[in-house]
Coordinates of N, CA, C and O in Angstrom, one line a residue:
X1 N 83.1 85.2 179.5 CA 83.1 83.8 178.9 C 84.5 83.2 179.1 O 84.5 82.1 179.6
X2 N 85.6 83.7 178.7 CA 86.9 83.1 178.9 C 87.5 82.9 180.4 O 88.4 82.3 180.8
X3 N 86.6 83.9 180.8 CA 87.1 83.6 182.7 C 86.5 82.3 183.0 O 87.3 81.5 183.5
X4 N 85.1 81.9 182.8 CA 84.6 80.5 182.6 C 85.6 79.2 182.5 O 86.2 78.4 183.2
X5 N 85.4 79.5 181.1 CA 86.5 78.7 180.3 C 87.5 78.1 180.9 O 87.9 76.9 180.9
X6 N 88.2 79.3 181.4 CA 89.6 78.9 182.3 C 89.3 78.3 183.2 O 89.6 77.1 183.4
X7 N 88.2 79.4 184.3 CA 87.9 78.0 185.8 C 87.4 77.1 185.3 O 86.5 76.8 186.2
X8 N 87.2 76.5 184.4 CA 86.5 75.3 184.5 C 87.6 73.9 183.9 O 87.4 72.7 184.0
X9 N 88.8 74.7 183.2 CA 89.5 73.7 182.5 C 91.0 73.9 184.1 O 92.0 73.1 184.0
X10 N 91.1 74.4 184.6 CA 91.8 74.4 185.8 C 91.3 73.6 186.7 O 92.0 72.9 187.4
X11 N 89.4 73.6 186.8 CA 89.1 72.7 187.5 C 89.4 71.3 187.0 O 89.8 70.4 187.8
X12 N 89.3 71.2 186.0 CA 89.7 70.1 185.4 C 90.8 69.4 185.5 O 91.0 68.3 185.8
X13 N 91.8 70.6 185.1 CA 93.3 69.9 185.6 C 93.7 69.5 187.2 O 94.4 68.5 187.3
X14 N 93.3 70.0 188.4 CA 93.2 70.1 189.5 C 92.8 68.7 189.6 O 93.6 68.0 190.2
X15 N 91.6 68.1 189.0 CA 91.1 66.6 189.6 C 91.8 66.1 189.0 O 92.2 65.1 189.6
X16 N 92.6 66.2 187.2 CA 93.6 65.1 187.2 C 94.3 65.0 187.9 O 94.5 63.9 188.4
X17 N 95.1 66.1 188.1 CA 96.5 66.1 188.8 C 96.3 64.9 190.7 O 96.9 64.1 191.5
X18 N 95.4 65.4 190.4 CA 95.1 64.8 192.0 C 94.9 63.2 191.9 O 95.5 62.2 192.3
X19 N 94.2 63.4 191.4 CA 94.1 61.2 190.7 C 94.9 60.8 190.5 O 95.0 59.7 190.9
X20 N 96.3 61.4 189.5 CA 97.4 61.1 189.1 C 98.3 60.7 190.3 O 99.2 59.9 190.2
X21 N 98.0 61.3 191.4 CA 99.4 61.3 192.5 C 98.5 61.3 193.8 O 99.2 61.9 194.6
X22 N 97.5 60.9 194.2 CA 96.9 60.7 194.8 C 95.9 59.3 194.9 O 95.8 58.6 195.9
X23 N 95.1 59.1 193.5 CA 94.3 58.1 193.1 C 94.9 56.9 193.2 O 96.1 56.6 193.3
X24 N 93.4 55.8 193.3 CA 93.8 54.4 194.2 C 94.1 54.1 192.6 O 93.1 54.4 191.8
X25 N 95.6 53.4 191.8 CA 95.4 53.0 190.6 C 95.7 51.4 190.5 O 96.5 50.8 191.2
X26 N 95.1 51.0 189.7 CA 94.8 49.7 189.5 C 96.4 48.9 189.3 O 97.1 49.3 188.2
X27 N 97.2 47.7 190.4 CA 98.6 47.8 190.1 C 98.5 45.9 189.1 O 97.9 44.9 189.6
X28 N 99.0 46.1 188.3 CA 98.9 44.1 187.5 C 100.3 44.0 188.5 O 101.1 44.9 188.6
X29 N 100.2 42.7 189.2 CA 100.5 42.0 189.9 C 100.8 40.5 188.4 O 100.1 40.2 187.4
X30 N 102.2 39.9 188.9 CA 102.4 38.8 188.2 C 102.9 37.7 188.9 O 104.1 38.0 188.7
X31 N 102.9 36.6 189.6 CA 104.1 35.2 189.8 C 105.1 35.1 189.2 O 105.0 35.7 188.1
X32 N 106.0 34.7 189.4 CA 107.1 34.2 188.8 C 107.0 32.7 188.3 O 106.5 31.9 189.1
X33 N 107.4 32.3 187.3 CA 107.4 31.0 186.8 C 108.9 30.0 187.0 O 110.1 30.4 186.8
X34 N 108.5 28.9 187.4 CA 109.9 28.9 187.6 C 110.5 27.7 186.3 O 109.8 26.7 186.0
X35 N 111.7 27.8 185.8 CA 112.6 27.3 184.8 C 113.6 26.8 184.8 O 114.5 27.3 184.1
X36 N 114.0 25.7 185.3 CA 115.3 25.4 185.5 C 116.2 26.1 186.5 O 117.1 26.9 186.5
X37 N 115.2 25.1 187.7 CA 115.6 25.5 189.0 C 116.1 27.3 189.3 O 116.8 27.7 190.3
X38 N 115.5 28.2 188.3 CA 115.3 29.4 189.3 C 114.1 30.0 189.0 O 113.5 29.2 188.4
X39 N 113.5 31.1 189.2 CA 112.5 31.6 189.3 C 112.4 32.6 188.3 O 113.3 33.4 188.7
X40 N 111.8 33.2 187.1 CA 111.9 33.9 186.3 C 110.8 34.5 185.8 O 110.0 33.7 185.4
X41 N 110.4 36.0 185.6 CA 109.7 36.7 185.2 C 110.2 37.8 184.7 O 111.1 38.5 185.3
X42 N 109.4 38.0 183.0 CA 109.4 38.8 182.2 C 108.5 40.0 182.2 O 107.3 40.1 182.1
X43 N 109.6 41.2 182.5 CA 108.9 42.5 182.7 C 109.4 44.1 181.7 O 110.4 44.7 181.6
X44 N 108.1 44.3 181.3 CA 108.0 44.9 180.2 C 108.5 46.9 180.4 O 107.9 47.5 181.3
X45 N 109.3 47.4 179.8 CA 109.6 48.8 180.6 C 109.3 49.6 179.1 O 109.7 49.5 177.9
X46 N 108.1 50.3 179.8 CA 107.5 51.2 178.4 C 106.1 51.7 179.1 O 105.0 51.3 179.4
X47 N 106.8 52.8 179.2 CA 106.1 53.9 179.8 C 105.8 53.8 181.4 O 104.9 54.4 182.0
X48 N 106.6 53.1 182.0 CA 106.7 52.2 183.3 C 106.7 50.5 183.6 O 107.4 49.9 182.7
X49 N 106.3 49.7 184.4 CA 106.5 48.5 184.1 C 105.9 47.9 184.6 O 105.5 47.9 185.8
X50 N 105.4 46.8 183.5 CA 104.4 45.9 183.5 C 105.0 44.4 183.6 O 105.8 44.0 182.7
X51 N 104.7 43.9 184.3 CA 103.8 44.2 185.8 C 104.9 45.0 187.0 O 106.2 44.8 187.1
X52 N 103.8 45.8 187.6 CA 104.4 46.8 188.3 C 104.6 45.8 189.3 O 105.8 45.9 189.4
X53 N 104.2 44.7 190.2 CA 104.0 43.9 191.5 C 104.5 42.6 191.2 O 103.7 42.0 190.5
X54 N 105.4 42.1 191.6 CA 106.1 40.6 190.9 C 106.1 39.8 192.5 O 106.4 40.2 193.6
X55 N 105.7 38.6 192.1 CA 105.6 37.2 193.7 C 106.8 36.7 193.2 O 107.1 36.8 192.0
X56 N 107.4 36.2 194.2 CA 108.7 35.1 194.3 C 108.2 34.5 195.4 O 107.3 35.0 196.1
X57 N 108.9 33.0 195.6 CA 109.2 32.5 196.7 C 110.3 32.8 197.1 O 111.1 33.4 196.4
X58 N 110.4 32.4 198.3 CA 111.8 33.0 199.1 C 112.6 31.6 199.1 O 112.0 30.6 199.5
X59 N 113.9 31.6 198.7 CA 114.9 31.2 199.0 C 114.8 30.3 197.8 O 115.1 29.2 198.0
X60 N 114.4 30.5 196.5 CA 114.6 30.4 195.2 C 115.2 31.1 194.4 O 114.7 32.3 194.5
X61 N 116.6 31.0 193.4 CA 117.0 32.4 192.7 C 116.3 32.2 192.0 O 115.8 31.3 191.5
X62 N 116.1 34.3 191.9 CA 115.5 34.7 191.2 C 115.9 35.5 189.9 O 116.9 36.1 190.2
X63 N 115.4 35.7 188.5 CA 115.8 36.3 187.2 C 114.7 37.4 186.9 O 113.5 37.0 186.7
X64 N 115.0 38.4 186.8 CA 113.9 39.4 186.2 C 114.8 39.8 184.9 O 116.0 40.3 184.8
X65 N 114.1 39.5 184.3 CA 114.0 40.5 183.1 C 113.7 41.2 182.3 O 113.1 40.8 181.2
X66 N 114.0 42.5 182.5 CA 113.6 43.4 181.9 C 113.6 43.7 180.6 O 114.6 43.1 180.2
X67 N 113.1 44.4 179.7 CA 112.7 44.3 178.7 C 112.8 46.0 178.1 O 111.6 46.4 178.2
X68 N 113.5 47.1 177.6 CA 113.3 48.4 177.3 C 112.8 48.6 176.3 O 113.2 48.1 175.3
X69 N 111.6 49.5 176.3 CA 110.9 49.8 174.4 C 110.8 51.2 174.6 O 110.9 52.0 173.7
X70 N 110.7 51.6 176.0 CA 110.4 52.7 176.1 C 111.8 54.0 175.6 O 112.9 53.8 176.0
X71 N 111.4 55.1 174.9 CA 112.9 55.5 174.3 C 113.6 56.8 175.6 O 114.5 57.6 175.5
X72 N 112.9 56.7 176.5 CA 112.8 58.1 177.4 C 114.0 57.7 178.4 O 114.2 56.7 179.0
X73 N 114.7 58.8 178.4 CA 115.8 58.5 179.5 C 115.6 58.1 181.0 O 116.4 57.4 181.5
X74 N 114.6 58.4 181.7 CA 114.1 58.4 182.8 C 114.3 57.0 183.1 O 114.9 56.5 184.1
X75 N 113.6 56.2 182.0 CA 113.7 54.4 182.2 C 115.0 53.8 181.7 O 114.8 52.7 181.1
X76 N 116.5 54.4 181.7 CA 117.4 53.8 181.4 C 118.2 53.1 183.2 O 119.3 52.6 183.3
X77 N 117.6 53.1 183.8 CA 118.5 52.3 184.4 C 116.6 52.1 185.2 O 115.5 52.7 185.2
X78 N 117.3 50.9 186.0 CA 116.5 50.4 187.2 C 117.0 50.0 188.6 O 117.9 49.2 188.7
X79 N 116.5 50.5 189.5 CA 117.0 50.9 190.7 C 116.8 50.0 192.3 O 116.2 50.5 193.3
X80 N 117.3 49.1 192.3 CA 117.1 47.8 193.2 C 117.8 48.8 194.5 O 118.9 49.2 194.1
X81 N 117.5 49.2 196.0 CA 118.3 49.9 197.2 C 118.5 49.2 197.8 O 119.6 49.2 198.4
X82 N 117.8 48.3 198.0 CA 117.5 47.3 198.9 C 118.9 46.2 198.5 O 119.6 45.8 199.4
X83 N 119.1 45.8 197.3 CA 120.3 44.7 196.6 C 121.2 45.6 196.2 O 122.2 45.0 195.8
X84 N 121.5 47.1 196.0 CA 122.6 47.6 195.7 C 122.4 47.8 194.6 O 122.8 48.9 194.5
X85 N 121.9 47.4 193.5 CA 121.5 47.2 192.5 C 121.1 48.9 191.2 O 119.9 49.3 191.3
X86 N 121.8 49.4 190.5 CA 121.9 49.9 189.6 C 122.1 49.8 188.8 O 123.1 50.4 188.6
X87 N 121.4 49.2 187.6 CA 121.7 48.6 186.1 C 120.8 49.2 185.0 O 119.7 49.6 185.1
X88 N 121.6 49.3 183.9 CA 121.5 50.1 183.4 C 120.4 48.8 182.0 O 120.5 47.6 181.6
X89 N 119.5 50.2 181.7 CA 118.8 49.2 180.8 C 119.0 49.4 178.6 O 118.5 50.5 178.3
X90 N 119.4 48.9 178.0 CA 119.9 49.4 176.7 C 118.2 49.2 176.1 O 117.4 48.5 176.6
X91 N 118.1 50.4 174.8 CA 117.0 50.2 174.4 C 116.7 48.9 173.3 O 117.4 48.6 172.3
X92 N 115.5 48.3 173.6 CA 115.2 47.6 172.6 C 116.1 45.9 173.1 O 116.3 44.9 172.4
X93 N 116.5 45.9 174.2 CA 116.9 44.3 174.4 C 116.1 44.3 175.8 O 115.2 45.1 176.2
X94 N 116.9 42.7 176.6 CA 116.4 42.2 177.5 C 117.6 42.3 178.2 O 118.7 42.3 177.6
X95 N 117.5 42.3 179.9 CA 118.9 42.7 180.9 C 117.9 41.8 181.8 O 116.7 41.6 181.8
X96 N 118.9 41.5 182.4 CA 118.6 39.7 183.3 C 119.1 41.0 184.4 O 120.0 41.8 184.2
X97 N 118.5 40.7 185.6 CA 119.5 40.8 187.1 C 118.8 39.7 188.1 O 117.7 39.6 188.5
X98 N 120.1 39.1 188.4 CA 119.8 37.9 189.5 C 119.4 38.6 190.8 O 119.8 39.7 191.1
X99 N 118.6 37.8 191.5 CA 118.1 38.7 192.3 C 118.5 37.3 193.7 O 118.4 36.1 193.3
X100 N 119.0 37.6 194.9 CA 118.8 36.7 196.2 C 117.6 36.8 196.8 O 117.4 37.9 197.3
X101 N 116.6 35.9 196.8 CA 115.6 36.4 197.8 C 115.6 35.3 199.1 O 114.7 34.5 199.3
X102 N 116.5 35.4 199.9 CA 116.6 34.5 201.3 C 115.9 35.1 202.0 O 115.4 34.4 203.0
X103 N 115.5 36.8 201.8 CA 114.6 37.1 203.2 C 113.6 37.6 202.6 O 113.7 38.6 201.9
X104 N 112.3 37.0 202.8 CA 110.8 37.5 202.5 C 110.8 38.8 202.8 O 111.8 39.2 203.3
X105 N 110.0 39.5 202.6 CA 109.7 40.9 202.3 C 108.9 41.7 200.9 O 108.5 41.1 199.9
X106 N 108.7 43.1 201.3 CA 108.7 43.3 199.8 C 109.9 44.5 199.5 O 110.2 45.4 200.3
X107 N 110.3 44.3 198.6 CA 111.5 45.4 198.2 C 110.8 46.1 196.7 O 110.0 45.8 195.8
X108 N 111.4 47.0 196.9 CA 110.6 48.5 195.6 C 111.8 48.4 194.9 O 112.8 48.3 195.5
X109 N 111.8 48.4 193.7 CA 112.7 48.8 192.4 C 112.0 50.2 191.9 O 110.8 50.4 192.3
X110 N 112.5 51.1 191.3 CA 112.7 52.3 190.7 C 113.3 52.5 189.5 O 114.4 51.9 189.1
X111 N 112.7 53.5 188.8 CA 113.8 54.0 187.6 C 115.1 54.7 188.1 O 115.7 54.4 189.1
X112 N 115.2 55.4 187.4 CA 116.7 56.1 187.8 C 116.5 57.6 188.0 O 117.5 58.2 188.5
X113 N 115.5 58.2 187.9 CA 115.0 59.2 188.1 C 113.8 59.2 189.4 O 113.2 60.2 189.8
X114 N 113.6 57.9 189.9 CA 112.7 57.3 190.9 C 111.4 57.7 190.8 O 110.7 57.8 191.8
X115 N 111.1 58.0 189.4 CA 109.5 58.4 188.7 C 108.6 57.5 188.8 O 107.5 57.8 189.4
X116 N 109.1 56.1 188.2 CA 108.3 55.1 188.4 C 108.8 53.8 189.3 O 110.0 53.7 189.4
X117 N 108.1 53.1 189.7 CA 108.3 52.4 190.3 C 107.8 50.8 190.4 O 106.7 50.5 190.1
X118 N 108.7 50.0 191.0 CA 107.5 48.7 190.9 C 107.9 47.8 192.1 O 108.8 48.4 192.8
X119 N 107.7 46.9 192.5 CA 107.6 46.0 193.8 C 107.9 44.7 193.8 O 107.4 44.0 192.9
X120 N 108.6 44.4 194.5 CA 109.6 42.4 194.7 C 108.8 41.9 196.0 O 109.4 42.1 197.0
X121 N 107.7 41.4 196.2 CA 107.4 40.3 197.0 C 108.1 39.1 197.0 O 108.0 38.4 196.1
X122 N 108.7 38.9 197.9 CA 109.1 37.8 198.5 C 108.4 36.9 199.6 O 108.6 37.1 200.8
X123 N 107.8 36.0 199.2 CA 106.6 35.3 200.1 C 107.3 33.7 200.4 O 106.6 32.9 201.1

């Protein structure tokens, strides 16, 4: 009976793990609003970041800001490669980083541990 038990809760972990790092997962996608002539969106970091997929237009500056609740080291900084960009996030406030977007694309941000991740459309 416990040999059971086991293959069946192995099977079990086996299809999470695979969904987890494999599985098609649902990404919230957000626009940017724009404010006094730049482009600005609020993004939430707590337990990864919502919205994971942010729109800009191109050749509007842009403001993201991020927002830390999450208390886990992994999400203390955020990881722009593409802009050079390394900043560091303090818990419990909001951290602005100006972003240039002159050239359309999409560019990936990361944590600092590059666990999680999220995406800069430039359209």
């Amino acid at each position: 009976m416990t040999q059971i038990s086991v293959l069946i809760v192995g099977i079990i972990l086996i299809v999470l793990i695979t969904w987890w790092f494999f599985g098609k997962h649902q990404v919230e996608t957000k626009e940017a609003k724009m404010e006094q002539s730049k482009q600005i969106i609020d993004i939430k970091v707590d337990g990864g970041y919502s919205p994971e997929q942010v729109i800009v237009k191109k050749g509007i500056p842009t403001e993201l800001r991020f927002t830390k609740l999450d208390n886990s080291s992994c999400l203390d900084h955020v990881v722009f490669p593409d802009f050079g960009i390394n900043q560091a996030l303090p818990q419990d406030q909001t951290t602005s980083i100006m972003l240039n977007t002159e050239e359309s694309g999409e560019f990936e941000w990361s944590c600092g541990m590059n666990m999680f991740h999220g995406k800069l459309i430039v359209k």
